[in-house]
Amino acid sequence: MCHAFLTDARFYRFLFQIDQAIADEVQSAGCPHCGGALHVSCYPRKPRGIAGVLDECYEYRLSFCCAQQGCRRRSTPPSVRFLGRKVFLGVMVVLVTAMEHGLTAKRRRQLIDELGLYPQSLSRWRRWWRQTFAVSRCWRTEQGNFMPPIQADELPGALLGRLSGQPLALRLCRLLLLVAPVTTTSWSGSLRVAIDPQNM
Ligand SMILES: [Zn+2]
């Protein structure tokens, strides 16, 4: 991969800070079911593909449990780092599927080797964008903001191309924040968290 930020610990630290800001917002709003206090109850994670760059905050996904007796329901905030239960970070899933369009068969094999991907991951991720994300409530809400419309089979590359901001790392952060609602099924709502390029 030729993108320097992918091996830069600061980039991953920045993504963590966005996740932390989202989690703070979710926690301060309290349990969406009963209004009870939310207590920290993280999920362990072992992200693959970029070992050595990630610090210990990547060993867990931020999540909460309601403290109220009789409720105790979980609220997992949206994440710009973890795309559901996938073992690769969201940034990998976006970049690899976005660039796959222009790859030769040889380059595709190289990428699979470099990142230690499962060979079937690429086609599974492509299907996820086109069949799962494309019909999600998140995308149905967002897609109207893009004119001309972005077709399902152009995801996520076309979306990455349409977002504003240089460098690519900033556009990736914006894309990850846009798709973050699909990373959880135990919390829904709108977030006020915004990305401040000054902090990158
Ligand atoms: Zn509750």
PDB file of C-alpha atoms and ligand atoms in Angstrom:
ATOM      1  CA  MET A   1       0.000   0.000   0.000  1.00  0.00           C
ATOM      2  CA  CYS A   2       1.413   3.341  -0.967  1.00  0.00           C
ATOM      3  CA  HIS A   3      -0.437   5.525   1.550  1.00  0.00           C
ATOM      4  CA  ALA A   4       1.921   6.707   4.287  1.00  0.00           C
ATOM      5  CA  PHE A   5      -0.858   7.435   6.792  1.00  0.00           C
ATOM      6  CA  LEU A   6      -1.730   3.730   6.908  1.00  0.00           C
ATOM      7  CA  THR A   7       1.467   3.042   8.812  1.00  0.00           C
ATOM      8  CA  ASP A   8       1.286   6.210  10.905  1.00  0.00           C
ATOM      9  CA  ALA A   9       0.194   5.623  14.496  1.00  0.00           C
ATOM     10  CA  ARG A  10      -1.162   9.206  14.658  1.00  0.00           C
ATOM     11  CA  PHE A  11      -3.803   8.413  12.053  1.00  0.00           C
ATOM     12  CA  TYR A  12      -5.153   5.540  14.159  1.00  0.00           C
ATOM     13  CA  ARG A  13      -4.959   7.665  17.288  1.00  0.00           C
ATOM     14  CA  PHE A  14      -7.068  10.304  15.514  1.00  0.00           C
ATOM     15  CA  LEU A  15      -9.687   7.684  14.588  1.00  0.00           C
ATOM     16  CA  PHE A  16      -9.762   6.574  18.208  1.00  0.00           C
ATOM     17  CA  GLN A  17     -10.366  10.160  19.331  1.00  0.00           C
ATOM     18  CA  ILE A  18     -13.383  10.363  17.004  1.00  0.00           C
ATOM     19  CA  ASP A  19     -14.712   7.096  18.460  1.00  0.00           C
ATOM     20  CA  GLN A  20     -14.145   8.445  21.951  1.00  0.00           C
ATOM     21  CA  ALA A  21     -16.073  11.648  21.138  1.00  0.00           C
ATOM     22  CA  ILE A  22     -18.965   9.596  19.734  1.00  0.00           C
ATOM     23  CA  ALA A  23     -18.951   7.354  22.811  1.00  0.00           C
ATOM     24  CA  ASP A  24     -18.939  10.375  25.163  1.00  0.00           C
ATOM     25  CA  GLU A  25     -21.996  11.744  23.384  1.00  0.00           C
ATOM     26  CA  VAL A  26     -23.820   8.403  23.586  1.00  0.00           C
ATOM     27  CA  GLN A  27     -22.932   7.937  27.251  1.00  0.00           C
ATOM     28  CA  SER A  28     -23.972  11.405  28.321  1.00  0.00           C
ATOM     29  CA  ALA A  29     -27.405  10.937  26.710  1.00  0.00           C
ATOM     30  CA  GLY A  30     -28.000   7.865  28.912  1.00  0.00           C
ATOM     31  CA  CYS A  31     -29.814   4.646  28.110  1.00  0.00           C
ATOM     32  CA  PRO A  32     -32.117   5.176  25.088  1.00  0.00           C
ATOM     33  CA  HIS A  33     -34.607   2.684  26.564  1.00  0.00           C
ATOM     34  CA  CYS A  34     -34.991   3.830  30.164  1.00  0.00           C
ATOM     35  CA  GLY A  35     -32.771   6.867  30.617  1.00  0.00           C
ATOM     36  CA  GLY A  36     -30.539   4.988  33.070  1.00  0.00           C
ATOM     37  CA  ALA A  37     -26.829   5.632  33.437  1.00  0.00           C
ATOM     38  CA  LEU A  38     -24.576   3.874  30.943  1.00  0.00           C
ATOM     39  CA  HIS A  39     -21.593   2.004  32.351  1.00  0.00           C
ATOM     40  CA  VAL A  40     -18.529   1.132  30.327  1.00  0.00           C
ATOM     41  CA  SER A  41     -18.533  -2.484  29.101  1.00  0.00           C
ATOM     42  CA  CYS A  42     -16.169  -2.785  26.144  1.00  0.00           C
ATOM     43  CA  TYR A  43     -15.800  -5.618  23.672  1.00  0.00           C
ATOM     44  CA  PRO A  44     -12.359  -7.120  23.147  1.00  0.00           C
ATOM     45  CA  ARG A  45     -10.997  -6.783  19.613  1.00  0.00           C
ATOM     46  CA  LYS A  46      -7.975  -8.105  17.764  1.00  0.00           C
ATOM     47  CA  PRO A  47      -7.750  -6.148  14.535  1.00  0.00           C
ATOM     48  CA  ARG A  48      -5.690  -7.733  11.745  1.00  0.00           C
ATOM     49  CA  GLY A  49      -3.696  -6.329   8.882  1.00  0.00           C
ATOM     50  CA  ILE A  50      -1.632  -3.568  10.488  1.00  0.00           C
ATOM     51  CA  ALA A  51      -0.034  -5.081  13.537  1.00  0.00           C
ATOM     52  CA  GLY A  52       2.625  -2.962  15.197  1.00  0.00           C
ATOM     53  CA  VAL A  53       1.045   0.425  14.477  1.00  0.00           C
ATOM     54  CA  LEU A  54      -1.949   0.167  16.755  1.00  0.00           C
ATOM     55  CA  ASP A  55      -1.774   0.891  20.445  1.00  0.00           C
ATOM     56  CA  GLU A  56      -3.772  -0.772  23.193  1.00  0.00           C
ATOM     57  CA  CYS A  57      -6.903   1.305  22.597  1.00  0.00           C
ATOM     58  CA  TYR A  58      -7.438  -0.907  19.510  1.00  0.00           C
ATOM     59  CA  GLU A  59      -7.761  -3.975  21.713  1.00  0.00           C
ATOM     60  CA  TYR A  60     -11.331  -3.065  22.529  1.00  0.00           C
ATOM     61  CA  ARG A  61     -14.436  -1.534  21.046  1.00  0.00           C
ATOM     62  CA  LEU A  62     -16.156   1.072  23.186  1.00  0.00           C
ATOM     63  CA  SER A  63     -19.535  -0.087  24.439  1.00  0.00           C
ATOM     64  CA  PHE A  64     -21.900   0.508  27.353  1.00  0.00           C
ATOM     65  CA  CYS A  65     -24.436  -1.343  29.463  1.00  0.00           C
ATOM     66  CA  CYS A  66     -27.378   0.280  31.193  1.00  0.00           C
ATOM     67  CA  ALA A  67     -26.899   0.298  34.976  1.00  0.00           C
ATOM     68  CA  GLN A  68     -30.637   0.195  35.691  1.00  0.00           C
ATOM     69  CA  GLN A  69     -31.873  -3.005  37.339  1.00  0.00           C
ATOM     70  CA  GLY A  70     -34.361  -4.692  35.001  1.00  0.00           C
ATOM     71  CA  CYS A  71     -33.030  -2.955  31.894  1.00  0.00           C
ATOM     72  CA  ARG A  72     -29.295  -3.589  31.621  1.00  0.00           C
ATOM     73  CA  ARG A  73     -29.476  -3.183  27.873  1.00  0.00           C
ATOM     74  CA  ARG A  74     -26.402  -2.631  25.811  1.00  0.00           C
ATOM     75  CA  SER A  75     -25.646   0.523  23.844  1.00  0.00           C
ATOM     76  CA  THR A  76     -22.720   0.176  21.454  1.00  0.00           C
ATOM     77  CA  PRO A  77     -21.874   3.544  19.920  1.00  0.00           C
ATOM     78  CA  PRO A  78     -21.215   3.868  16.187  1.00  0.00           C
ATOM     79  CA  SER A  79     -17.526   3.468  15.378  1.00  0.00           C
ATOM     80  CA  VAL A  80     -15.174   4.887  12.756  1.00  0.00           C
ATOM     81  CA  ARG A  81     -12.689   2.131  13.578  1.00  0.00           C
ATOM     82  CA  PHE A  82     -14.606  -1.136  13.668  1.00  0.00           C
ATOM     83  CA  LEU A  83     -17.018  -2.027  10.901  1.00  0.00           C
ATOM     84  CA  GLY A  84     -19.282  -4.451  12.710  1.00  0.00           C
ATOM     85  CA  ARG A  85     -17.649  -7.754  13.584  1.00  0.00           C
ATOM     86  CA  LYS A  86     -15.155  -7.682  10.739  1.00  0.00           C
ATOM     87  CA  VAL A  87     -11.633  -8.437  11.940  1.00  0.00           C
ATOM     88  CA  PHE A  88     -10.128  -5.802   9.679  1.00  0.00           C
ATOM     89  CA  LEU A  89     -10.429  -2.147  10.512  1.00  0.00           C
ATOM     90  CA  GLY A  90     -13.028  -0.112   8.651  1.00  0.00           C
ATOM     91  CA  VAL A  91     -10.310   1.939   6.968  1.00  0.00           C
ATOM     92  CA  MET A  92      -8.968  -1.230   5.306  1.00  0.00           C
ATOM     93  CA  VAL A  93     -12.391  -2.361   4.196  1.00  0.00           C
ATOM     94  CA  VAL A  94     -13.027   1.057   2.618  1.00  0.00           C
ATOM     95  CA  LEU A  95      -9.654   1.532   0.968  1.00  0.00           C
ATOM     96  CA  VAL A  96      -9.219  -1.951  -0.382  1.00  0.00           C
ATOM     97  CA  THR A  97     -12.701  -2.173  -1.878  1.00  0.00           C
ATOM     98  CA  ALA A  98     -12.487   1.404  -3.197  1.00  0.00           C
ATOM     99  CA  MET A  99      -9.229   0.815  -5.012  1.00  0.00           C
ATOM    100  CA  GLU A 100     -10.048  -2.677  -6.194  1.00  0.00           C
ATOM    101  CA  HIS A 101     -11.828  -1.324  -9.278  1.00  0.00           C
ATOM    102  CA  GLY A 102      -8.570  -0.266 -10.868  1.00  0.00           C
ATOM    103  CA  LEU A 103      -6.448  -3.228  -9.827  1.00  0.00           C
ATOM    104  CA  THR A 104      -4.865  -5.760 -12.122  1.00  0.00           C
ATOM    105  CA  ALA A 105      -5.094  -9.398 -11.037  1.00  0.00           C
ATOM    106  CA  LYS A 106      -1.412  -9.295 -10.077  1.00  0.00           C
ATOM    107  CA  ARG A 107      -1.742  -6.151  -7.943  1.00  0.00           C
ATOM    108  CA  ARG A 108      -4.817  -7.597  -6.308  1.00  0.00           C
ATOM    109  CA  ARG A 109      -2.846 -10.681  -5.237  1.00  0.00           C
ATOM    110  CA  GLN A 110      -0.050  -8.441  -3.908  1.00  0.00           C
ATOM    111  CA  LEU A 111      -2.504  -6.462  -1.817  1.00  0.00           C
ATOM    112  CA  ILE A 112      -3.977  -9.648  -0.382  1.00  0.00           C
ATOM    113  CA  ASP A 113      -0.460 -10.780   0.599  1.00  0.00           C
ATOM    114  CA  GLU A 114       0.648  -7.413   2.000  1.00  0.00           C
ATOM    115  CA  LEU A 115      -2.314  -7.032   4.276  1.00  0.00           C
ATOM    116  CA  GLY A 116      -2.598 -10.694   5.177  1.00  0.00           C
ATOM    117  CA  LEU A 117      -6.188 -10.731   3.915  1.00  0.00           C
ATOM    118  CA  TYR A 118      -8.207 -13.847   3.535  1.00  0.00           C
ATOM    119  CA  PRO A 119      -8.462 -14.336  -0.241  1.00  0.00           C
ATOM    120  CA  GLN A 120     -12.242 -14.378  -0.047  1.00  0.00           C
ATOM    121  CA  SER A 121     -12.370 -11.141   1.991  1.00  0.00           C
ATOM    122  CA  LEU A 122     -12.289  -8.814  -1.006  1.00  0.00           C
ATOM    123  CA  SER A 123     -15.321 -10.283  -2.712  1.00  0.00           C
ATOM    124  CA  ARG A 124     -17.167 -10.536   0.601  1.00  0.00           C
ATOM    125  CA  TRP A 125     -16.493  -6.876   1.360  1.00  0.00           C
ATOM    126  CA  ARG A 126     -17.572  -5.846  -2.136  1.00  0.00           C
ATOM    127  CA  ARG A 127     -20.834  -7.706  -1.621  1.00  0.00           C
ATOM    128  CA  TRP A 128     -21.265  -6.060   1.776  1.00  0.00           C
ATOM    129  CA  TRP A 129     -21.058  -2.537   0.250  1.00  0.00           C
ATOM    130  CA  ARG A 130     -23.375  -3.318  -2.606  1.00  0.00           C
ATOM    131  CA  GLN A 131     -25.936  -5.535  -0.953  1.00  0.00           C
ATOM    132  CA  THR A 132     -25.917  -4.615   2.739  1.00  0.00           C
ATOM    133  CA  PHE A 133     -24.714  -1.032   3.015  1.00  0.00           C
ATOM    134  CA  ALA A 134     -26.494   0.111  -0.158  1.00  0.00           C
ATOM    135  CA  VAL A 135     -29.891  -0.785   1.328  1.00  0.00           C
ATOM    136  CA  SER A 136     -29.167   0.353   4.894  1.00  0.00           C
ATOM    137  CA  ARG A 137     -31.151   3.130   6.532  1.00  0.00           C
ATOM    138  CA  CYS A 138     -27.897   5.042   6.876  1.00  0.00           C
ATOM    139  CA  TRP A 139     -27.269   5.095   3.128  1.00  0.00           C
ATOM    140  CA  ARG A 140     -30.901   5.739   2.269  1.00  0.00           C
ATOM    141  CA  THR A 141     -30.656   8.854   4.458  1.00  0.00           C
ATOM    142  CA  GLU A 142     -27.328  10.017   3.054  1.00  0.00           C
ATOM    143  CA  GLN A 143     -27.543   9.197  -0.634  1.00  0.00           C
ATOM    144  CA  GLY A 144     -29.826  12.140  -1.417  1.00  0.00           C
ATOM    145  CA  ASN A 145     -26.948  14.468  -0.518  1.00  0.00           C
ATOM    146  CA  PHE A 146     -24.989  13.354  -3.569  1.00  0.00           C
ATOM    147  CA  MET A 147     -25.852  14.592  -7.037  1.00  0.00           C
ATOM    148  CA  PRO A 148     -25.654  12.958  -9.478  1.00  0.00           C
ATOM    149  CA  PRO A 149     -26.673   9.897  -7.451  1.00  0.00           C
ATOM    150  CA  ILE A 150     -24.065   7.298  -6.489  1.00  0.00           C
ATOM    151  CA  GLN A 151     -24.955   3.816  -7.734  1.00  0.00           C
ATOM    152  CA  ALA A 152     -24.688   0.819  -5.414  1.00  0.00           C
ATOM    153  CA  ASP A 153     -22.073  -0.849  -7.606  1.00  0.00           C
ATOM    154  CA  GLU A 154     -19.846   2.255  -7.325  1.00  0.00           C
ATOM    155  CA  LEU A 155     -19.599   1.974  -3.539  1.00  0.00           C
ATOM    156  CA  PRO A 156     -17.471   2.818  -1.701  1.00  0.00           C
ATOM    157  CA  GLY A 157     -15.049   4.307  -4.268  1.00  0.00           C
ATOM    158  CA  ALA A 158     -17.449   6.859  -5.731  1.00  0.00           C
ATOM    159  CA  LEU A 159     -18.445   8.014  -2.265  1.00  0.00           C
ATOM    160  CA  LEU A 160     -14.813   8.486  -1.285  1.00  0.00           C
ATOM    161  CA  GLY A 161     -14.294  10.523  -4.450  1.00  0.00           C
ATOM    162  CA  ARG A 162     -17.245  12.810  -3.742  1.00  0.00           C
ATOM    163  CA  LEU A 163     -16.409  13.747  -0.172  1.00  0.00           C
ATOM    164  CA  SER A 164     -14.572  16.987   0.318  1.00  0.00           C
ATOM    165  CA  GLY A 165     -11.188  17.348   1.865  1.00  0.00           C
ATOM    166  CA  GLN A 166      -7.561  16.764   1.144  1.00  0.00           C
ATOM    167  CA  PRO A 167      -5.607  14.652   1.890  1.00  0.00           C
ATOM    168  CA  LEU A 168      -7.125  11.235   1.314  1.00  0.00           C
ATOM    169  CA  ALA A 169      -6.806  10.431   5.038  1.00  0.00           C
ATOM    170  CA  LEU A 170      -9.257  13.234   5.842  1.00  0.00           C
ATOM    171  CA  ARG A 171     -11.781  12.031   3.242  1.00  0.00           C
ATOM    172  CA  LEU A 172     -11.484   8.533   4.667  1.00  0.00           C
ATOM    173  CA  CYS A 173     -12.281   9.827   8.148  1.00  0.00           C
ATOM    174  CA  ARG A 174     -15.334  11.642   6.758  1.00  0.00           C
ATOM    175  CA  LEU A 175     -16.488   8.518   4.957  1.00  0.00           C
ATOM    176  CA  LEU A 176     -16.009   6.376   8.069  1.00  0.00           C
ATOM    177  CA  LEU A 177     -18.051   8.848  10.119  1.00  0.00           C
ATOM    178  CA  LEU A 178     -20.780   8.869   7.463  1.00  0.00           C
ATOM    179  CA  VAL A 179     -21.068   5.066   7.471  1.00  0.00           C
ATOM    180  CA  ALA A 180     -20.618   4.730  11.268  1.00  0.00           C
ATOM    181  CA  PRO A 181     -24.379   4.240  11.961  1.00  0.00           C
ATOM    182  CA  VAL A 182     -24.239   0.833  10.267  1.00  0.00           C
ATOM    183  CA  THR A 183     -21.545  -0.372  12.677  1.00  0.00           C
ATOM    184  CA  THR A 184     -24.005  -0.919  15.513  1.00  0.00           C
ATOM    185  CA  THR A 185     -27.418  -2.464  15.964  1.00  0.00           C
ATOM    186  CA  SER A 186     -27.794  -1.623  19.653  1.00  0.00           C
ATOM    187  CA  TRP A 187     -27.882   2.147  19.386  1.00  0.00           C
ATOM    188  CA  SER A 188     -29.428   4.565  16.918  1.00  0.00           C
ATOM    189  CA  GLY A 189     -29.737   8.291  16.888  1.00  0.00           C
ATOM    190  CA  SER A 190     -28.060  11.274  15.348  1.00  0.00           C
ATOM    191  CA  LEU A 191     -24.604  12.400  16.325  1.00  0.00           C
ATOM    192  CA  ARG A 192     -23.169  15.879  16.549  1.00  0.00           C
ATOM    193  CA  VAL A 193     -19.551  14.750  16.375  1.00  0.00           C
ATOM    194  CA  ALA A 194     -17.674  16.494  13.569  1.00  0.00           C
ATOM    195  CA  ILE A 195     -14.172  15.972  12.261  1.00  0.00           C
ATOM    196  CA  ASP A 196     -11.749  18.794  12.853  1.00  0.00           C
ATOM    197  CA  PRO A 197      -8.893  18.593  10.313  1.00  0.00           C
ATOM    198  CA  GLN A 198      -6.782  20.799  12.639  1.00  0.00           C
ATOM    199  CA  ASN A 199      -6.524  17.896  15.059  1.00  0.00           C
ATOM    200  CA  MET A 200      -5.300  15.359  12.527  1.00  0.00           C
TER     201      MET A 200
HETATM  202 ZN    ZN B   1     -31.776   1.150  30.368  1.00  0.00          ZN
END
